[in-house]
């Protein structure tokens, strides 16, 4: 499998604080990678570096062998990286249908976008809410709307930052099924706190701790690793 | 085009036609000229409604483009002696000025509050500059800029190609009515299309729009420049009903403009137009009552509007209408 995305020594320092501190990370085409780590490990910051929301203070990021380090976020999005953020980032004043349409209209004409939007709404079970303003939706529904928007342009790489946060058990189960289904056509990196969820979806897992990669291996091995258990229990460990 | 949009455009055209046919016959000359000023201001309010209400860009200095349009019209009309050339120039100058200012603001990633401060500053600089052009040396070609007196000899629009046939106040009123209707229809069509939808999406959440691949800077620059062009048109209409002077750039107008949009309803296109008519009518009436202070009335009106209907008149009416019919409105 060819490498889709690779990060070399990516660092993001805020003043004296190193949120991401030299991360080497790569993901192959078609992979479904779990990214875990305790709060403050740098997962979301790393995602922001990958999507151009933050310009890394050091290191480089290659996507399909092209250097995207420090590129504008819209340009990175156009190259095929989509992100679902930790706190749903939505168009509150637009309806669900309009939101999905916006995601599609960048590259599709009105009629085709309308047809595709309808299909996506049905796929996500959102067709009943299509004309509802996004700002009026419940938290779980908002997560689905964001997923629908992110997936609509069919990005090659999808980053999901805590996709099940605030979801019910049933919604979480549906999300896991959806992620597996998406993996048939997309490469995914999923940040999650729910270990059972990670175990259910991912094959390989990368653990971040204090802005660095602590360990990267098969999910069962990683979760059994004493170093990983220690960081989740708040004990000090030395990175490998 | 959706049926609703078609209907709205048809109503706008019908109202414009009705106003153009009836009002010049029934209004006295002074009232008609006053009405033309109201319409010029409604066009100006529409320009801010588009930038602020639709685009989410709070421009405190929309009067900069209003004044530039007026001055460019007066100077070009005096020099060319034909409004046929003056009108396009007077649209081009504020559009380019807005594009240049917008380029530095949006491509420099300057955000909300600072945009307000910068636009306000630019309009105040222009105000001071226009005020300081009293000397004989301040002339562009044949046109003296006139300092705080402005250009009282601002020429009226003429029949294209026939400079001697200047339009009567009645004809200028009709031109103003259709200019307003045209701007409204143009803005409606724009909003219904892809560009308008993306501009609204950027207002709602710029980060998300960019993460979906839209270059927000380009869209903001586009809507801001268009707002500059419409404000310039308002300036031309104002120049034709009064004459151009530095007050066009003043805080007095830029402040009132924001009140019109707030009272009428941000986020709608009709709201700012209604707000401009309504508030001007009230302040004009208050001005004729010796015991009332128009500015105090304006202040009270703003406070009442902000407290009683924070979304503005039109959205509040629509909500009430929707409730009465038992429809949940988006």
Coordinates of C-alpha atoms in Angstrom, one line a residue, chain A:
Chain A
X1 CA 0.0 0.0 0.0
X2 CA 1.3 3.4 -0.9
X3 CA 1.8 6.1 1.7
X4 CA -1.0 8.7 1.5
X5 CA 0.1 11.1 4.2
X6 CA 3.3 11.4 6.1
X7 CA 4.4 13.8 8.7
X8 CA 8.1 14.3 9.6
X9 CA 9.1 15.9 12.8
X10 CA 6.0 18.0 13.0
X11 CA 6.0 20.4 15.9
X12 CA 3.6 23.1 17.1
X13 CA 4.9 25.3 19.8
X14 CA 2.7 28.0 21.5
X15 CA 5.3 30.3 23.2
X16 CA 7.1 27.9 25.5
X17 CA 4.5 25.2 25.3
X18 CA 5.1 22.3 22.9
X19 CA 1.6 21.0 22.0
X20 CA 3.0 18.8 19.3
X21 CA 6.7 18.1 19.7
X22 CA 8.3 16.3 16.7
X23 CA 5.7 13.8 15.5
X24 CA 6.6 11.3 12.8
X25 CA 3.5 9.7 11.5
X26 CA 2.4 8.1 8.3
X27 CA -0.8 6.6 7.0
X28 CA -1.2 4.3 4.0
X29 CA -3.9 4.5 1.4
X30 CA -7.0 2.7 2.5
X31 CA -5.9 2.5 6.2
X32 CA -8.2 3.1 9.2
X33 CA -5.9 4.4 11.9
X34 CA -6.8 5.1 15.5
X35 CA -5.1 8.0 17.2
X36 CA -5.4 8.0 21.0
X37 CA -3.8 9.6 23.9
X38 CA -4.8 11.4 27.1
X39 CA -6.1 14.9 27.2
X40 CA -3.5 17.4 26.1
X41 CA -1.5 14.8 24.2
X42 CA -1.6 17.0 21.1
X43 CA -4.1 15.0 19.0
X44 CA -6.4 17.9 18.0
X45 CA -3.4 20.2 17.5
X46 CA -1.8 17.6 15.2
X47 CA -5.1 17.5 13.2
X48 CA -5.1 21.2 12.9
X49 CA -1.5 21.1 11.5
X50 CA -2.6 18.5 9.0
X51 CA -5.5 20.5 7.8
X52 CA -3.8 23.9 7.6
X53 CA -5.6 25.4 10.5
X54 CA -2.3 25.8 12.2
X55 CA 1.1 26.3 10.6
X56 CA 3.5 23.9 12.2
X57 CA 6.5 25.6 13.8
X58 CA 8.8 22.8 12.5
X59 CA 8.6 19.7 10.4
X60 CA 6.9 18.8 7.1
X61 CA 3.7 17.2 6.0
X62 CA 3.4 15.3 2.7
X63 CA 0.1 14.4 1.2
X64 CA 0.2 12.2 -2.0
X65 CA 3.9 13.1 -2.1
X66 CA 3.2 16.8 -2.2
X67 CA 4.4 19.1 0.5
X68 CA 1.4 20.7 2.1
X69 CA 3.1 22.2 5.1
X70 CA 1.7 25.6 5.9
X71 CA -0.6 25.6 2.9
X72 CA -3.9 27.5 3.3
X73 CA -6.7 25.4 4.8
X74 CA -9.0 25.7 1.8
X75 CA -6.2 24.5 -0.5
X76 CA -5.6 21.5 1.7
X77 CA -9.3 20.7 1.7
X78 CA -9.4 20.9 -2.1
X79 CA -6.6 18.4 -2.3
X80 CA -8.8 15.9 -0.5
X81 CA -8.4 16.1 3.2
X82 CA -11.7 16.5 5.2
X83 CA -12.0 17.0 8.9
X84 CA -14.8 16.5 11.4
X85 CA -13.8 18.7 14.3
X86 CA -14.1 17.9 18.0
X87 CA -16.8 20.5 18.7
X88 CA -19.1 20.2 15.6
X89 CA -18.2 23.1 13.3
X90 CA -21.5 23.9 11.4
X91 CA -23.5 26.5 9.6
X92 CA -26.0 27.1 12.4
X93 CA -28.2 29.5 10.4
X94 CA -28.5 27.2 7.3
X95 CA -30.8 24.2 7.0
X96 CA -29.4 20.7 7.0
X97 CA -29.9 20.4 3.2
X98 CA -28.3 23.8 2.5
X99 CA -25.3 22.8 4.6
X100 CA -24.8 19.6 2.6
X101 CA -25.4 21.6 -0.6
X102 CA -22.6 24.0 0.3
X103 CA -20.2 21.0 0.7
X104 CA -21.1 19.9 -2.8
X105 CA -21.5 23.1 -4.7
X106 CA -17.8 23.8 -4.7
X107 CA -17.3 21.3 -7.5
X108 CA -20.9 20.4 -8.7
X109 CA -23.5 22.2 -10.6
X110 CA -26.8 22.9 -8.8
X111 CA -28.9 20.0 -10.2
X112 CA -26.3 17.3 -9.6
X113 CA -25.5 18.7 -6.2
X114 CA -29.2 18.6 -5.3
X115 CA -29.4 15.0 -6.4
X116 CA -26.3 14.0 -4.5
X117 CA -27.3 16.0 -1.4
X118 CA -30.6 14.1 -1.2
X119 CA -28.8 10.8 -1.4
X120 CA -26.4 11.8 1.4
X121 CA -29.3 13.0 3.6
X122 CA -31.1 9.7 3.1
X123 CA -27.9 7.7 3.8
X124 CA -27.4 9.6 7.1
X125 CA -31.1 9.4 8.0
X126 CA -31.3 13.2 7.9
X127 CA -33.9 13.5 5.2
X128 CA -36.6 14.1 7.8
X129 CA -34.6 17.1 9.1
X130 CA -33.5 18.4 5.7
X131 CA -35.4 21.7 6.1
X132 CA -34.5 22.3 9.8
X133 CA -32.1 25.0 10.8
X134 CA -28.9 23.3 12.0
X135 CA -28.8 25.5 15.0
X136 CA -32.0 23.9 16.3
X137 CA -30.7 20.3 16.2
X138 CA -29.7 18.2 19.2
X139 CA -26.1 17.4 19.8
X140 CA -26.1 13.9 18.3
X141 CA -27.9 15.1 15.2
X142 CA -25.3 17.9 14.8
X143 CA -22.6 15.3 14.7
X144 CA -24.3 13.5 11.9
X145 CA -24.8 16.7 9.9
X146 CA -21.1 17.5 10.2
X147 CA -20.2 14.0 9.1
X148 CA -22.5 14.3 6.2
X149 CA -20.9 17.6 5.1
X150 CA -17.3 16.3 5.5
X151 CA -18.1 13.1 3.6
X152 CA -20.1 14.8 0.8
X153 CA -17.1 15.9 -1.3
X154 CA -15.6 12.4 -1.0
X155 CA -12.2 13.4 0.4
X156 CA -9.4 10.8 0.0
X157 CA -8.4 11.3 3.7
X158 CA -11.0 11.8 6.4
X159 CA -9.9 13.0 9.9
X160 CA -12.5 12.4 12.6
X161 CA -11.8 14.1 15.9
X162 CA -13.9 12.3 18.6
X163 CA -16.8 11.4 16.3
X164 CA -18.8 9.8 19.1
X165 CA -18.5 12.5 21.7
X166 CA -21.9 13.1 23.2
X167 CA -23.6 10.3 21.2
X168 CA -25.9 7.7 22.6
X169 CA -24.9 4.0 22.6
X170 CA -27.1 3.4 19.6
X171 CA -25.6 6.4 17.7
X172 CA -22.1 5.2 18.6
X173 CA -22.9 1.8 17.2
X174 CA -24.2 3.4 14.0
X175 CA -21.1 5.6 13.8
X176 CA -18.8 2.6 14.1
X177 CA -20.7 0.9 11.3
X178 CA -20.5 4.0 9.1
X179 CA -16.8 4.4 9.7
X180 CA -16.1 0.8 8.6
X181 CA -18.3 1.4 5.6
X182 CA -16.4 4.6 4.7
X183 CA -13.1 2.8 5.0
X184 CA -14.0 0.8 1.9
X185 CA -13.4 4.0 -0.2
X186 CA -11.5 6.4 2.1
X187 CA -8.5 6.5 4.3
X188 CA -9.4 7.5 7.9
X189 CA -7.7 8.7 11.0
X190 CA -9.9 8.6 14.0
X191 CA -9.2 10.3 17.3
X192 CA -11.2 8.7 20.1
X193 CA -11.3 8.4 23.9
X194 CA -13.6 5.4 23.9
X195 CA -11.3 2.4 23.8
X196 CA -14.1 -0.1 23.1
X197 CA -14.9 2.0 20.0
X198 CA -11.3 2.1 18.9
X199 CA -11.0 -1.6 19.4
X200 CA -14.2 -2.1 17.3
X201 CA -13.0 0.0 14.3
X202 CA -9.2 0.3 14.1
X203 CA -6.5 -2.2 13.2
X204 CA -3.5 0.0 13.9
X205 CA -3.3 2.6 16.7
X206 CA -0.9 5.4 17.3
X207 CA -0.6 6.7 20.8
X208 CA 0.4 10.4 21.3
X209 CA 1.7 11.5 24.7
X210 CA 3.0 15.0 25.5
X211 CA 3.1 15.9 21.8
X212 CA 5.1 12.8 20.8
X213 CA 4.4 9.4 19.4
X214 CA 4.6 7.0 22.4
X215 CA 3.8 3.8 20.6
X216 CA 2.3 2.6 17.3
X217 CA 1.1 -1.0 16.8
X218 CA -1.9 -3.3 16.5
X219 CA -4.7 -2.2 18.6
X220 CA -4.7 -5.2 21.0
X221 CA -1.0 -4.9 21.6
X222 CA -1.2 -1.1 22.2
X223 CA -4.0 -1.4 24.7
X224 CA -2.1 -4.1 26.6
X225 CA 1.1 -2.1 26.6
X226 CA 2.0 -1.0 30.2
X227 CA 3.3 2.3 29.0
X228 CA 0.0 3.1 27.4
X229 CA -1.9 2.1 30.5
X230 CA 0.5 4.2 32.6
X231 CA -0.1 7.4 30.6
X232 CA -3.9 6.9 30.8
X233 CA -3.5 6.5 34.6
X234 CA -1.4 9.7 34.6
X235 CA 2.0 8.1 35.5
X236 CA 5.2 9.4 34.0
X237 CA 6.7 7.3 31.2
X238 CA 9.6 7.7 28.9
X239 CA 8.8 7.6 25.2
X240 CA 10.2 4.6 23.3

